[in-house]
Every structure is written in structure tokens, then in C-alpha cells.
Short mmCIF file of C-alpha atoms in Angstrom, two decimals:
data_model
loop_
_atom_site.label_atom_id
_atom_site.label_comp_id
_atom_site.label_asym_id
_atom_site.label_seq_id
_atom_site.Cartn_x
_atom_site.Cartn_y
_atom_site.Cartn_z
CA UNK A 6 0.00 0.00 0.00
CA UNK A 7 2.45 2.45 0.63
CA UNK A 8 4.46 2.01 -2.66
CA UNK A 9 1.38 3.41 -3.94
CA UNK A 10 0.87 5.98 -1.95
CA UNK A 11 4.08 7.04 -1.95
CA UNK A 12 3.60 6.92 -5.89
CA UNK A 13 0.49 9.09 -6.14
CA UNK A 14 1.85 11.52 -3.51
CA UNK A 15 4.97 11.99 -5.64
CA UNK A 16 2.63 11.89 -8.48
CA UNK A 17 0.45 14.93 -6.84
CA UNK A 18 3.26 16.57 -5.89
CA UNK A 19 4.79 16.97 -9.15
CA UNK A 20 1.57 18.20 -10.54
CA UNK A 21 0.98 21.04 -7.63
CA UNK A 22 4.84 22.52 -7.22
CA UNK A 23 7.05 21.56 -10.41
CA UNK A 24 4.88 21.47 -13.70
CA UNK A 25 2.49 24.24 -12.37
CA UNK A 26 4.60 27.41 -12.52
CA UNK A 27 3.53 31.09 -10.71
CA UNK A 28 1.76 31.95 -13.85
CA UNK A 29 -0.37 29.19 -13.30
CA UNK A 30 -1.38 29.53 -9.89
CA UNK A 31 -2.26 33.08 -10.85
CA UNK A 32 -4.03 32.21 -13.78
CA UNK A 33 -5.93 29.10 -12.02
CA UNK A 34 -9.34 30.91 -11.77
CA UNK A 35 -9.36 30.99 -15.52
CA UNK A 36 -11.13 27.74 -17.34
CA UNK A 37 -8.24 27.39 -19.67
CA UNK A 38 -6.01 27.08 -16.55
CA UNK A 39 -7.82 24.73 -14.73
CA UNK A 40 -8.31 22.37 -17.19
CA UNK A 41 -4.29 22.58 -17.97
CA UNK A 42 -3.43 21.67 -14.69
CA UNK A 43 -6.19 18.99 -14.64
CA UNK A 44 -4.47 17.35 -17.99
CA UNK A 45 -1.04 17.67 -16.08
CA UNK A 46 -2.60 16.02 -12.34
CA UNK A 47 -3.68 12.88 -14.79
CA UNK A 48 -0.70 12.69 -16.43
CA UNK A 49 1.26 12.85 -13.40
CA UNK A 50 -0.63 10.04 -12.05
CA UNK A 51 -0.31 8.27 -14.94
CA UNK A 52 3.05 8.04 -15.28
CA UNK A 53 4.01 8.13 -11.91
CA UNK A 54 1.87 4.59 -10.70
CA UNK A 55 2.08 3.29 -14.54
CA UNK A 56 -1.44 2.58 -14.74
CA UNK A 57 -4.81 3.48 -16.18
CA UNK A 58 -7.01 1.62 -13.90
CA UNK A 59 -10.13 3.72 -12.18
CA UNK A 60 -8.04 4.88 -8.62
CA UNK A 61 -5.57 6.92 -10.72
CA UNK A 62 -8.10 8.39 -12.43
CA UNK A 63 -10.21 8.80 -9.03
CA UNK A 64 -7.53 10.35 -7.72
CA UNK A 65 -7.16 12.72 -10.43
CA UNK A 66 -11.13 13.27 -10.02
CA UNK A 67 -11.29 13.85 -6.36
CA UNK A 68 -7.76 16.44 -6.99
CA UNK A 69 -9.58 18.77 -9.52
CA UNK A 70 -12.68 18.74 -7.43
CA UNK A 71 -11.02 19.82 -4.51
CA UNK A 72 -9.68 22.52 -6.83
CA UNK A 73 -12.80 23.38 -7.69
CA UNK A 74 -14.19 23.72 -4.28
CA UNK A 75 -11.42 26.18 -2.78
CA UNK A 76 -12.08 28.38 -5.93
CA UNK A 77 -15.23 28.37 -5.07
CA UNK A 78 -15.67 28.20 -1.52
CA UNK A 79 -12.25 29.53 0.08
CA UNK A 80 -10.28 32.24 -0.02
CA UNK A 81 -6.68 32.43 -0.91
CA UNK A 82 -5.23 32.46 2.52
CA UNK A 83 -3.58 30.16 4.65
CA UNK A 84 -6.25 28.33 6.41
CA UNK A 85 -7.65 27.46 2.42
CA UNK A 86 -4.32 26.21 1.27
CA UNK A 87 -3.42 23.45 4.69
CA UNK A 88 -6.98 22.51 4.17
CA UNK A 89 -6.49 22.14 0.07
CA UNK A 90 -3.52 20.15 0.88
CA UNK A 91 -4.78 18.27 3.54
CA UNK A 92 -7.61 16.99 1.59
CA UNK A 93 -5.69 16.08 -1.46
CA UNK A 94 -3.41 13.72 1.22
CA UNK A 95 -6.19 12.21 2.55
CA UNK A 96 -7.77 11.60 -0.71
CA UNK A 97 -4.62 9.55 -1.83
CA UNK A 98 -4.87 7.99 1.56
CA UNK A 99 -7.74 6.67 1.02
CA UNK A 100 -7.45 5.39 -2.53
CA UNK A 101 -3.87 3.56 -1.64
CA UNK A 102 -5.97 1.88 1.43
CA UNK A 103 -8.72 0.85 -1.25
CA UNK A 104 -6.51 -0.04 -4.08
CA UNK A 105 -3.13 -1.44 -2.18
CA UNK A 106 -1.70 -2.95 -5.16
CA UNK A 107 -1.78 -0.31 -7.68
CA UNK A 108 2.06 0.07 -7.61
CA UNK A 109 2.78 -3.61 -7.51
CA UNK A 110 0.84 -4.65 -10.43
CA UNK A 111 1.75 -1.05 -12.72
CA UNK A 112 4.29 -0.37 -15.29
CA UNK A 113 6.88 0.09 -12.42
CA UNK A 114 6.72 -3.36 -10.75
CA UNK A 115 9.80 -4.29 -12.33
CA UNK A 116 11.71 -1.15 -11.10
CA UNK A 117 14.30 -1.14 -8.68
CA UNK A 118 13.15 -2.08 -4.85
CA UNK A 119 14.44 1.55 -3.90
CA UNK A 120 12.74 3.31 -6.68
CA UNK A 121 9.81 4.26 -4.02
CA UNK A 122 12.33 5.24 -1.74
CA UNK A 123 13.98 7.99 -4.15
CA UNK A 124 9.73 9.01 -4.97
CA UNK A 125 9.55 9.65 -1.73
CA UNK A 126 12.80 11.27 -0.63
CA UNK A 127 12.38 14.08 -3.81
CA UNK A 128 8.64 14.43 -3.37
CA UNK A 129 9.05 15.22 0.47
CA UNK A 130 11.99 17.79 -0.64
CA UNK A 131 9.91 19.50 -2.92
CA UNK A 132 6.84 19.81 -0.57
CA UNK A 133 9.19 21.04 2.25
CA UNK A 134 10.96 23.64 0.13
CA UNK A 135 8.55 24.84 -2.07
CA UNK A 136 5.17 23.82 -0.63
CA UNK A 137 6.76 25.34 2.51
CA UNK A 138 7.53 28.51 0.71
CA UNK A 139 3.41 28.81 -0.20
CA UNK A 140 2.27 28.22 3.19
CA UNK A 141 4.61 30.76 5.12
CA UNK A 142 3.81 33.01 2.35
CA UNK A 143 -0.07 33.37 3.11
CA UNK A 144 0.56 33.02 6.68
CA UNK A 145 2.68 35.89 6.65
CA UNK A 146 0.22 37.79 4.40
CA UNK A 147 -1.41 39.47 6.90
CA UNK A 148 1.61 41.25 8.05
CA UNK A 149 2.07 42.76 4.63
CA UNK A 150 2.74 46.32 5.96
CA UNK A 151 6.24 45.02 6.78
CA UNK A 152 8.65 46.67 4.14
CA UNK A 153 11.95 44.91 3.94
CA UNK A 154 12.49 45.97 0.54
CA UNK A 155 14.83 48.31 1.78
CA UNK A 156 18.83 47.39 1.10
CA UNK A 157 17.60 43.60 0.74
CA UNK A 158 18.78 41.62 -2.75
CA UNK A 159 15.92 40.87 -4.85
CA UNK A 160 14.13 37.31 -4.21
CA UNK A 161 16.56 37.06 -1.27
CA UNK A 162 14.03 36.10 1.55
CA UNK A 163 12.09 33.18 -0.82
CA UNK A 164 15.78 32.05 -1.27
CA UNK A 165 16.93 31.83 2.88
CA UNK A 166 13.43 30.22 2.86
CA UNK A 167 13.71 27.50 0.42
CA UNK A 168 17.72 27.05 1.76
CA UNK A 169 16.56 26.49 5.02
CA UNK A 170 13.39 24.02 5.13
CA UNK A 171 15.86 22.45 2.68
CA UNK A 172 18.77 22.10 4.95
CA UNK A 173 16.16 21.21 7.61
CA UNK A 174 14.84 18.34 5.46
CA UNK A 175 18.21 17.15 4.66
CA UNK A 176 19.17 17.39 8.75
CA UNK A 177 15.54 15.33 9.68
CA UNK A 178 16.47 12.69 6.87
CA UNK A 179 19.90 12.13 7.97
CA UNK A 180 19.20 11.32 11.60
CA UNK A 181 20.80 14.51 13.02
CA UNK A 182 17.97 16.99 14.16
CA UNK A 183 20.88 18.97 16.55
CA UNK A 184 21.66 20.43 13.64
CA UNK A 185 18.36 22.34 13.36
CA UNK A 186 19.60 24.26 16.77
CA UNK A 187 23.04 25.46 14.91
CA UNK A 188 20.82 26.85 12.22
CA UNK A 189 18.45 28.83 14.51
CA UNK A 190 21.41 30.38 15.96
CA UNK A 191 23.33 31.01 12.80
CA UNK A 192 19.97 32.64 11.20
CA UNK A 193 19.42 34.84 14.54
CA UNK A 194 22.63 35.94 14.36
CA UNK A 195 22.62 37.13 10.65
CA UNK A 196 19.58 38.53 11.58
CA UNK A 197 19.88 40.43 14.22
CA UNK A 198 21.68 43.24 12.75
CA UNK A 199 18.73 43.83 9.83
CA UNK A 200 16.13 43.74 12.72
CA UNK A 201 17.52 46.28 14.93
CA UNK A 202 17.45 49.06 12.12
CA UNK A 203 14.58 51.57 12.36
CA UNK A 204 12.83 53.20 15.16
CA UNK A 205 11.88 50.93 18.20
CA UNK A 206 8.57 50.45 17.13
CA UNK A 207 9.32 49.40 13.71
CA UNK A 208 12.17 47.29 15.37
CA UNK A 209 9.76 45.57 17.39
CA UNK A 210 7.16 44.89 14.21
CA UNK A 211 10.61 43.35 12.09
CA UNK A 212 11.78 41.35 14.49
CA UNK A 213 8.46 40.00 15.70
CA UNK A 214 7.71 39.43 11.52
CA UNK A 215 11.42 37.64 11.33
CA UNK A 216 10.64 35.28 14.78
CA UNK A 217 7.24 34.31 13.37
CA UNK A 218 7.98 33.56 9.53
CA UNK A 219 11.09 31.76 10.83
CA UNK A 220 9.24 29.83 13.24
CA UNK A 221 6.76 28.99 10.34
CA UNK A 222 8.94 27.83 8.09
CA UNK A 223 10.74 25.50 10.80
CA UNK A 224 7.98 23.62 12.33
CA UNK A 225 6.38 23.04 8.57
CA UNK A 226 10.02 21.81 7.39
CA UNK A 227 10.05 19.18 10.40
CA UNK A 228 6.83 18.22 10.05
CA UNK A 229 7.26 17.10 6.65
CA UNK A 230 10.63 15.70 7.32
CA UNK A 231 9.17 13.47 10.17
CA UNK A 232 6.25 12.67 8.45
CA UNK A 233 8.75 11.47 5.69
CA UNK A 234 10.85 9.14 8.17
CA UNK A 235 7.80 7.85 9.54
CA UNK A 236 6.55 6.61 5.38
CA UNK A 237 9.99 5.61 5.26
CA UNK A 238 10.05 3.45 8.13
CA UNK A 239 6.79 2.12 6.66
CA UNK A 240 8.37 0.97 3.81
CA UNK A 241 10.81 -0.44 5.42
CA UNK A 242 8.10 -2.83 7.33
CA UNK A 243 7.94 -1.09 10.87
CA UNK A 244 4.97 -0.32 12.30
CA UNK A 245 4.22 3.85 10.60
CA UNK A 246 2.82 4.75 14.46
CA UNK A 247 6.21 3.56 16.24
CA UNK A 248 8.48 6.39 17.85
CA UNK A 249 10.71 6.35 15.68
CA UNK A 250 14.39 7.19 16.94
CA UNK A 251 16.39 9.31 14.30
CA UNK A 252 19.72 9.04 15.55
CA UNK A 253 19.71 5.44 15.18
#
């Protein structure tokens, strides 16, 4: 079961965070739009479980309705996008747990025993980094009266972002979560100068902005790290509920 989840997770999050650029997202409201990114979620699937039986394709119906639904029913905000993504987990929960074999008996039965492994290890990356980078980003929406436009390079907070769930990730994966403590320090440090600019007021507004995005961005890095060490550990037969020791 959990090769093909771990399949149509990858498959999902190839469709959400590599093939669907900005532009897209932007542009998702328009029917042209949608039903692009509804041709690329069934190709995704496709080719990712190499099948064409009905769960990839109910997978790939129960994505672009949920789609539909936050257009409709949601706003753009934070709250809209956990729950968007939440949803489209559970729905590939629940079609693994019906359909168990769909890996097993697709085009990529005959693939290497760690091929699921390397799904999983690239798919949690990307949803760390750059589904990390989404969520922060609406969290921190309602704070947009920050400026730190001022003397900053251009793109240069989305970058520290993706570095940094990245490095996290990488940390979680490799069994040594200390490190996540050096890089706190090292980013308070760095950023401690840039937050004491400005009049104590604004002072107070930056730093509080840096302490919560950075806080953001951390917990929603080891989140997805753990809950990638716990599929892991699946796959590797243990029981997914165990506590799970990383440093051994």
C-alpha cells in the first residue's frame, strides 16, 4: 500500500509545485487554466503509478474537485491552502488503502526495490521547500505592511526560505535533528543586525515578523521531514505509528 501511496503523492506533488509554474497559480481561476493543470494532475498520475485503472483516475477526479471547491468556496489564505492540501493527502490515503496494489501490479513493478524510496525522498523535498515557501507566504500575508524591501537583494528572503526548510529536510532525513539548533542560531545571528534598524517600534514589528515567519517555516520543514521518516520506516516494514528514533 504504501508504494502506492508514496507513488500518487509523488505523483500529486509533481503536478501542484514543479509542472504548475507562478503563472499558473495566478491564472488558475481561468477555465483554460484549470483544465491545464487537470491534464497535467492525470498525467502525473499516470506516469508516476504506470497505470490506467479507475483509482488513478479517481484520484485525479477527487484532486480537480477539490480545486474546484477552494475556488469556489475559500479564499486564498492560509487556512484554504493546509486545508487544500490536507484533503488532497487524505484523498490519496484513502485510494492507496482501497486499491493497495496499484504500484505492484503497474508499469513500475519491475523497477528497482528503492525506486519508491527515491519518490519519496524528492517528493518530500519539494513539498518542504517549495510547498513550505506557499504556506509561510499566506501566513505571513497578513503582516504585509512590513517593508523589507529596503537594502535587501531581490528574491533574497524566498531564497533563505527554500535554503533552510531544505537544509532542515536534509538534517531530519539524515538522523541529526541537533543540527536544526546550529541553524536557529546562525539565522538569529545574521539577523539580528537587519532587525535592529529603524525606530523601536518598527524594530519591534521586524523582528516580531522575522521570529514568526522563521518559526513557520521551521515547524512546517520538520513536520514534513518526520512525516517522511515515519513513510519511510513504513516501507521499510515497521509499524508507521512507532516512535521512531532518528539518531539510530
Amino acid at each position: 500500500m504504501l508504494e502506492t501511496f508514496v507513488a500518487l503523492f509523488a505523483a500529486h506533488i509533481a503536478a501542484d509545485y514543479v509542472f504548475q509554474t507562478n503563472q499558473m497559480v495566478a491564472r488558475k481561476s481561468e477555465p483554460l487554466m484549470f483544465i491545464l493543470h487537470g491534464i497535467i494532475v492525470a498525467l502525473t498520475a499516470v506516469v508516476f503509478t504506470g497505470h490506467l485503472a479507475w483509482p488513478v483516475f479517481a484520484v485525479v477526479g477527487l484532486h480537480i474537485a477539490i480545486d474546484l471547491i477552494k475556488q469556489v468556496l475559500w479564499n486564498d489564505q492560509f487556512t484554504a491552502y493546509i486545508t487544500d492540501q490536507a484533503a488532497h493527502i487524505a484523498t490519496i490515503f484513502v485510494v492507496s488503502s482501497i486499491a493497495p496494489t496499484l504500484w505492484e501490479t503497474g508499469l513500475w513493478a519491475k523497477s528497482p526495490e528503492w525506486t519508491p524510496y527515491v519518490l519519496l525522498l524528492i517528493s518530500g523535498l519539494i513539498f518542504a521547500t517549495r510547498g513550505g515557501g506557499f504556506a509561510v507566504g499566506k501566513l505571513m500575508d497578513r503582516f504585509d505592511t512590513i517593508d523589507f524591501s529596503k537594502n535587501s537583494l531581490d528574491g533574497a528572503g524566498n531564497m533563505i526560505g527554500l535554503l533552510e526548510r531544505g537544509l532542515i529536510f536534509v538534517l531530519m532525513i539524515a538522523g541529526l535533528p541537533i543540527g536544526i539548533g546550529f541553524l536557529v542560531a546562525a539565522k538569529s545571528v545574521l539577523r539580528f543586525e537587519s532587525s535592529a534598524d529603524g525606530s523601536d517600534p518598527e524594530n519591534r514589528r521586524r523582528s516580531e515578523y522575522i521570529i514568526i515567519g522563521t518559526l513557520a517555516s521551521f515547524s512546517w520543514a520538520i513536520a514534513v521531514s518526520f512525516a517522511v521518516v515515519i513513510v519511510m520506516a513504513g516501507l521499510n516494514g515497521q509499524p508507521l505509528l512507532e516512535i521512531i528514533t532518528l539518531s539510530d
